[in-house]
Amino acid sequence: TRRCDRGLQIPLWAIQIADRPPGVADHYRPRWLSTSIAGVHESNIPWPSPTHCTQLKGLPHTNSTNQTISDPYRWLAFTTVAVGQFTTVIGNSGTSVALPRIADDLELDLATASWVMVAMALTISAVLLPMGRLSDLLGRKRVYIAGLLVMALGVSVSATSQNLPMLLIGRVIEGFGAAMVMTVAIAIITSVFPARELGKALGMNMFVIGLGAVSGPVVGGVLVDIFSWRAIFVATGAVTIVGSGLALIVIDEARVRGDTGSDRGSLDWPGIFTSSAGLAILILSLTNGNKLGWDSPFIIGGFVAFFLLFAWFLRWEMRASSPMIDLTIFRVSQFSWAVSGRFFGFLMNGPTQF
């Protein structure tokens, strides 16, 4: 509670409700509470009694701006996005065990078949940041469901492919959808859980991702042995369709909305281009370095181009009026250490897929 200048105790949830957007706040705001705390001091509306100031009948106490402690919706939303997270991971990890069968069926060598994995990883890396910003502008529910449907389209193309180029196109489309799902899922989780439960929620999310990574090769191997490598994509597509229907029913845009106000800004197209192109060039250089030679002009030129694009990206993001990523967030040591830990974790674990 916060003591008012008239000696009463205004509960913090009342302050939080007053500061919510009109469409949300009007539904809950009691008649004696105006649109802001300043408005309460200036209005002619009678102040509430000490009883009302401490507790308002019908409204439970909350410990955050958007969630009630006993609200079960947060777990419904978590389960919904967990389906998408699990699908993106299990589908990709399951495909890795199918590479020998894909190589035999399409008459490829194993090194060439590995591009089935590289294509999706390259796409996710290149568009992950832009998709996060896109969800802030268009709405998280909309982008999340669209991502699942794009994934379904991608795996459909992969499942019916008759040659490597068609299969790679399917994997690129699937990568676009997976990037949309992965970036929005975290945003939805942090929106529906109160601050005191964020650690538990994010830990459960990593458990789901880890479970998908572990079970992917097992499930993929079973499907490949019983049916064929195409069954992995068919199964992934079926789950994404179910997940999109579940999200359509469960996710409430009002509770998970991003920056959808009139001052939301616009997409940072220069930032999108430089980050996507830089990451694509870096991954292509790392992938082909062993084949072309690390002293090859193409590989050296690729690394030089990456560092130039990266430097320009940093310079642009610090000056842009609506940056794709606010670089000042890296001044928070906890965030910087957490991101560094995740980076090195993926860096050490990623090569084991090949």
PDB file of C-alpha atoms in Angstrom, residues 34-193:
ATOM      1  CA  SER A  34     -10.011   8.494 -11.451  1.00  0.00           C
ATOM      2  CA  THR A  35      -7.607   7.862 -14.315  1.00  0.00           C
ATOM      3  CA  SER A  36      -4.485   8.605 -12.294  1.00  0.00           C
ATOM      4  CA  ILE A  37      -3.420   9.145  -8.731  1.00  0.00           C
ATOM      5  CA  ALA A  38      -2.994  12.841  -9.508  1.00  0.00           C
ATOM      6  CA  GLY A  39      -6.583  12.834 -10.738  1.00  0.00           C
ATOM      7  CA  VAL A  40      -7.758  11.391  -7.433  1.00  0.00           C
ATOM      8  CA  HIS A  41      -6.198  14.284  -5.514  1.00  0.00           C
ATOM      9  CA  GLU A  42      -7.753  16.848  -7.831  1.00  0.00           C
ATOM     10  CA  SER A  43     -11.191  15.321  -8.375  1.00  0.00           C
ATOM     11  CA  ASN A  44     -14.316  16.126  -6.477  1.00  0.00           C
ATOM     12  CA  ILE A  45     -15.156  12.464  -6.085  1.00  0.00           C
ATOM     13  CA  PRO A  46     -15.343  11.586  -2.395  1.00  0.00           C
ATOM     14  CA  TRP A  47     -12.377   9.676  -1.104  1.00  0.00           C
ATOM     15  CA  PRO A  48     -12.981   6.066  -0.102  1.00  0.00           C
ATOM     16  CA  SER A  49     -13.243   4.951   3.439  1.00  0.00           C
ATOM     17  CA  PRO A  50     -10.205   3.335   5.070  1.00  0.00           C
ATOM     18  CA  THR A  51     -11.880  -0.019   4.467  1.00  0.00           C
ATOM     19  CA  HIS A  52     -12.176   0.635   0.744  1.00  0.00           C
ATOM     20  CA  CYS A  53      -8.684   2.064   0.665  1.00  0.00           C
ATOM     21  CA  THR A  54      -7.270  -1.142   2.073  1.00  0.00           C
ATOM     22  CA  GLN A  55      -9.355  -3.650   0.164  1.00  0.00           C
ATOM     23  CA  LEU A  56     -12.060  -3.372  -2.501  1.00  0.00           C
ATOM     24  CA  LYS A  57     -14.629  -6.127  -2.503  1.00  0.00           C
ATOM     25  CA  GLY A  58     -14.529  -8.280  -5.617  1.00  0.00           C
ATOM     26  CA  LEU A  59     -10.976  -7.455  -6.661  1.00  0.00           C
ATOM     27  CA  PRO A  60      -8.188  -9.747  -5.395  1.00  0.00           C
ATOM     28  CA  HIS A  61      -4.792  -8.425  -4.411  1.00  0.00           C
ATOM     29  CA  THR A  62      -2.057  -8.655  -7.042  1.00  0.00           C
ATOM     30  CA  ASN A  63       1.694  -8.509  -6.891  1.00  0.00           C
ATOM     31  CA  SER A  64       2.278  -7.252 -10.418  1.00  0.00           C
ATOM     32  CA  THR A  65       0.730  -4.946 -12.954  1.00  0.00           C
ATOM     33  CA  ASN A  66      -1.001  -7.623 -14.951  1.00  0.00           C
ATOM     34  CA  GLN A  67      -1.474 -10.824 -13.000  1.00  0.00           C
ATOM     35  CA  THR A  68      -3.364 -12.111 -10.040  1.00  0.00           C
ATOM     36  CA  ILE A  69      -1.585 -14.575  -7.796  1.00  0.00           C
ATOM     37  CA  SER A  70      -4.372 -17.126  -8.104  1.00  0.00           C
ATOM     38  CA  ASP A  71      -5.041 -16.498 -11.805  1.00  0.00           C
ATOM     39  CA  PRO A  72      -4.770 -19.864 -13.619  1.00  0.00           C
ATOM     40  CA  TYR A  73      -4.596 -18.197 -17.026  1.00  0.00           C
ATOM     41  CA  ARG A  74      -0.818 -17.911 -16.869  1.00  0.00           C
ATOM     42  CA  TRP A  75      -0.462 -21.701 -16.898  1.00  0.00           C
ATOM     43  CA  LEU A  76      -2.944 -22.071 -19.744  1.00  0.00           C
ATOM     44  CA  ALA A  77      -0.935 -19.567 -21.757  1.00  0.00           C
ATOM     45  CA  PHE A  78       2.321 -21.271 -20.805  1.00  0.00           C
ATOM     46  CA  THR A  79       1.031 -24.689 -21.908  1.00  0.00           C
ATOM     47  CA  THR A  80      -0.094 -23.203 -25.203  1.00  0.00           C
ATOM     48  CA  VAL A  81       3.251 -21.636 -26.077  1.00  0.00           C
ATOM     49  CA  ALA A  82       5.081 -24.693 -24.733  1.00  0.00           C
ATOM     50  CA  VAL A  83       3.467 -26.718 -27.531  1.00  0.00           C
ATOM     51  CA  GLY A  84       4.995 -24.366 -30.085  1.00  0.00           C
ATOM     52  CA  GLN A  85       8.390 -24.285 -28.401  1.00  0.00           C
ATOM     53  CA  PHE A  86       8.485 -28.066 -28.116  1.00  0.00           C
ATOM     54  CA  THR A  87       7.508 -28.487 -31.772  1.00  0.00           C
ATOM     55  CA  THR A  88      10.215 -26.188 -33.109  1.00  0.00           C
ATOM     56  CA  VAL A  89      12.920 -28.017 -31.172  1.00  0.00           C
ATOM     57  CA  ILE A  90      11.790 -31.624 -31.602  1.00  0.00           C
ATOM     58  CA  GLY A  91      11.213 -31.137 -35.322  1.00  0.00           C
ATOM     59  CA  ASN A  92      14.683 -29.749 -35.886  1.00  0.00           C
ATOM     60  CA  SER A  93      16.544 -32.194 -33.645  1.00  0.00           C
ATOM     61  CA  GLY A  94      14.568 -35.115 -35.078  1.00  0.00           C
ATOM     62  CA  THR A  95      15.572 -34.135 -38.607  1.00  0.00           C
ATOM     63  CA  SER A  96      19.254 -34.482 -37.733  1.00  0.00           C
ATOM     64  CA  VAL A  97      18.974 -38.274 -37.378  1.00  0.00           C
ATOM     65  CA  ALA A  98      17.248 -38.488 -40.753  1.00  0.00           C
ATOM     66  CA  LEU A  99      20.129 -36.957 -42.703  1.00  0.00           C
ATOM     67  CA  PRO A 100      21.605 -40.319 -43.837  1.00  0.00           C
ATOM     68  CA  ARG A 101      18.200 -41.431 -45.161  1.00  0.00           C
ATOM     69  CA  ILE A 102      17.664 -38.070 -46.848  1.00  0.00           C
ATOM     70  CA  ALA A 103      21.096 -38.334 -48.475  1.00  0.00           C
ATOM     71  CA  ASP A 104      20.348 -41.840 -49.772  1.00  0.00           C
ATOM     72  CA  ASP A 105      16.876 -40.976 -51.019  1.00  0.00           C
ATOM     73  CA  LEU A 106      17.908 -37.784 -52.827  1.00  0.00           C
ATOM     74  CA  GLU A 107      21.278 -39.219 -53.925  1.00  0.00           C
ATOM     75  CA  LEU A 108      23.408 -36.757 -52.000  1.00  0.00           C
ATOM     76  CA  ASP A 109      26.600 -37.027 -50.016  1.00  0.00           C
ATOM     77  CA  LEU A 110      26.240 -36.465 -46.271  1.00  0.00           C
ATOM     78  CA  ALA A 111      28.063 -33.121 -46.354  1.00  0.00           C
ATOM     79  CA  THR A 112      25.575 -31.761 -48.886  1.00  0.00           C
ATOM     80  CA  ALA A 113      22.624 -33.209 -46.975  1.00  0.00           C
ATOM     81  CA  SER A 114      23.781 -31.314 -43.878  1.00  0.00           C
ATOM     82  CA  TRP A 115      22.488 -28.151 -45.563  1.00  0.00           C
ATOM     83  CA  VAL A 116      19.041 -29.367 -44.542  1.00  0.00           C
ATOM     84  CA  MET A 117      20.026 -28.429 -40.996  1.00  0.00           C
ATOM     85  CA  VAL A 118      22.065 -25.369 -41.921  1.00  0.00           C
ATOM     86  CA  ALA A 119      19.240 -23.816 -43.954  1.00  0.00           C
ATOM     87  CA  MET A 120      16.861 -23.697 -41.011  1.00  0.00           C
ATOM     88  CA  ALA A 121      19.511 -22.582 -38.522  1.00  0.00           C
ATOM     89  CA  LEU A 122      20.634 -19.839 -40.899  1.00  0.00           C
ATOM     90  CA  THR A 123      17.085 -18.575 -41.357  1.00  0.00           C
ATOM     91  CA  ILE A 124      16.298 -18.548 -37.641  1.00  0.00           C
ATOM     92  CA  SER A 125      19.503 -16.667 -36.842  1.00  0.00           C
ATOM     93  CA  ALA A 126      18.873 -14.077 -39.541  1.00  0.00           C
ATOM     94  CA  VAL A 127      15.243 -13.233 -38.753  1.00  0.00           C
ATOM     95  CA  LEU A 128      14.920 -13.867 -35.004  1.00  0.00           C
ATOM     96  CA  LEU A 129      15.496 -10.229 -33.991  1.00  0.00           C
ATOM     97  CA  PRO A 130      13.191  -8.727 -36.648  1.00  0.00           C
ATOM     98  CA  MET A 131      10.393 -11.116 -35.700  1.00  0.00           C
ATOM     99  CA  GLY A 132      10.611  -9.992 -32.093  1.00  0.00           C
ATOM    100  CA  ARG A 133      10.126  -6.374 -33.118  1.00  0.00           C
ATOM    101  CA  LEU A 134       7.353  -7.364 -35.528  1.00  0.00           C
ATOM    102  CA  SER A 135       5.421  -8.995 -32.696  1.00  0.00           C
ATOM    103  CA  ASP A 136       5.633  -5.766 -30.690  1.00  0.00           C
ATOM    104  CA  LEU A 137       4.047  -3.867 -33.563  1.00  0.00           C
ATOM    105  CA  LEU A 138       1.437  -6.307 -34.879  1.00  0.00           C
ATOM    106  CA  GLY A 139       0.522  -8.140 -31.688  1.00  0.00           C
ATOM    107  CA  ARG A 140       2.024 -11.219 -30.104  1.00  0.00           C
ATOM    108  CA  LYS A 141      -0.945 -13.531 -30.558  1.00  0.00           C
ATOM    109  CA  ARG A 142      -1.160 -12.734 -34.248  1.00  0.00           C
ATOM    110  CA  VAL A 143       2.547 -13.279 -34.897  1.00  0.00           C
ATOM    111  CA  TYR A 144       2.656 -16.454 -32.790  1.00  0.00           C
ATOM    112  CA  ILE A 145      -0.230 -18.094 -34.653  1.00  0.00           C
ATOM    113  CA  ALA A 146       1.151 -16.917 -37.992  1.00  0.00           C
ATOM    114  CA  GLY A 147       4.499 -18.485 -37.084  1.00  0.00           C
ATOM    115  CA  LEU A 148       2.902 -21.867 -36.444  1.00  0.00           C
ATOM    116  CA  LEU A 149       1.035 -21.713 -39.735  1.00  0.00           C
ATOM    117  CA  VAL A 150       4.199 -20.724 -41.605  1.00  0.00           C
ATOM    118  CA  MET A 151       5.935 -23.690 -39.995  1.00  0.00           C
ATOM    119  CA  ALA A 152       3.115 -25.949 -41.170  1.00  0.00           C
ATOM    120  CA  LEU A 153       3.576 -24.639 -44.712  1.00  0.00           C
ATOM    121  CA  GLY A 154       7.315 -25.197 -44.549  1.00  0.00           C
ATOM    122  CA  VAL A 155       7.134 -28.795 -43.335  1.00  0.00           C
ATOM    123  CA  SER A 156       4.487 -29.505 -45.984  1.00  0.00           C
ATOM    124  CA  VAL A 157       6.916 -28.392 -48.682  1.00  0.00           C
ATOM    125  CA  SER A 158       9.707 -30.453 -47.099  1.00  0.00           C
ATOM    126  CA  ALA A 159       7.550 -33.563 -46.777  1.00  0.00           C
ATOM    127  CA  THR A 160       6.634 -33.499 -50.475  1.00  0.00           C
ATOM    128  CA  SER A 161      10.041 -32.426 -51.827  1.00  0.00           C
ATOM    129  CA  GLN A 162      11.615 -34.492 -54.575  1.00  0.00           C
ATOM    130  CA  ASN A 163      15.008 -32.798 -54.694  1.00  0.00           C
ATOM    131  CA  LEU A 164      17.377 -30.840 -52.494  1.00  0.00           C
ATOM    132  CA  PRO A 165      16.449 -27.308 -53.642  1.00  0.00           C
ATOM    133  CA  MET A 166      12.777 -27.922 -52.862  1.00  0.00           C
ATOM    134  CA  LEU A 167      13.688 -29.406 -49.490  1.00  0.00           C
ATOM    135  CA  LEU A 168      15.868 -26.408 -48.652  1.00  0.00           C
ATOM    136  CA  ILE A 169      13.051 -24.020 -49.598  1.00  0.00           C
ATOM    137  CA  GLY A 170      10.781 -25.881 -47.200  1.00  0.00           C
ATOM    138  CA  ARG A 171      13.363 -25.653 -44.440  1.00  0.00           C
ATOM    139  CA  VAL A 172      13.819 -21.905 -44.988  1.00  0.00           C
ATOM    140  CA  ILE A 173      10.053 -21.374 -44.730  1.00  0.00           C
ATOM    141  CA  GLU A 174       9.983 -23.529 -41.604  1.00  0.00           C
ATOM    142  CA  GLY A 175      12.824 -21.445 -40.175  1.00  0.00           C
ATOM    143  CA  PHE A 176      10.853 -18.238 -40.660  1.00  0.00           C
ATOM    144  CA  GLY A 177       7.926 -19.731 -38.773  1.00  0.00           C
ATOM    145  CA  ALA A 178      10.120 -21.149 -36.024  1.00  0.00           C
ATOM    146  CA  ALA A 179      11.756 -17.745 -35.479  1.00  0.00           C
ATOM    147  CA  MET A 180       8.322 -16.165 -35.073  1.00  0.00           C
ATOM    148  CA  VAL A 181       7.257 -18.814 -32.566  1.00  0.00           C
ATOM    149  CA  MET A 182      10.475 -18.812 -30.551  1.00  0.00           C
ATOM    150  CA  THR A 183      10.754 -15.070 -30.078  1.00  0.00           C
ATOM    151  CA  VAL A 184       7.059 -14.497 -29.255  1.00  0.00           C
ATOM    152  CA  ALA A 185       6.785 -17.441 -26.855  1.00  0.00           C
ATOM    153  CA  ILE A 186       9.218 -15.854 -24.396  1.00  0.00           C
ATOM    154  CA  ALA A 187       7.431 -12.503 -24.664  1.00  0.00           C
ATOM    155  CA  ILE A 188       4.079 -14.125 -23.908  1.00  0.00           C
ATOM    156  CA  ILE A 189       5.469 -15.960 -20.889  1.00  0.00           C
ATOM    157  CA  THR A 190       6.972 -12.802 -19.400  1.00  0.00           C
ATOM    158  CA  SER A 191       3.683 -10.966 -20.011  1.00  0.00           C
ATOM    159  CA  VAL A 192       1.391 -13.352 -18.163  1.00  0.00           C
ATOM    160  CA  PHE A 193       3.574 -14.291 -15.192  1.00  0.00           C
TER     161      PHE A 193
END
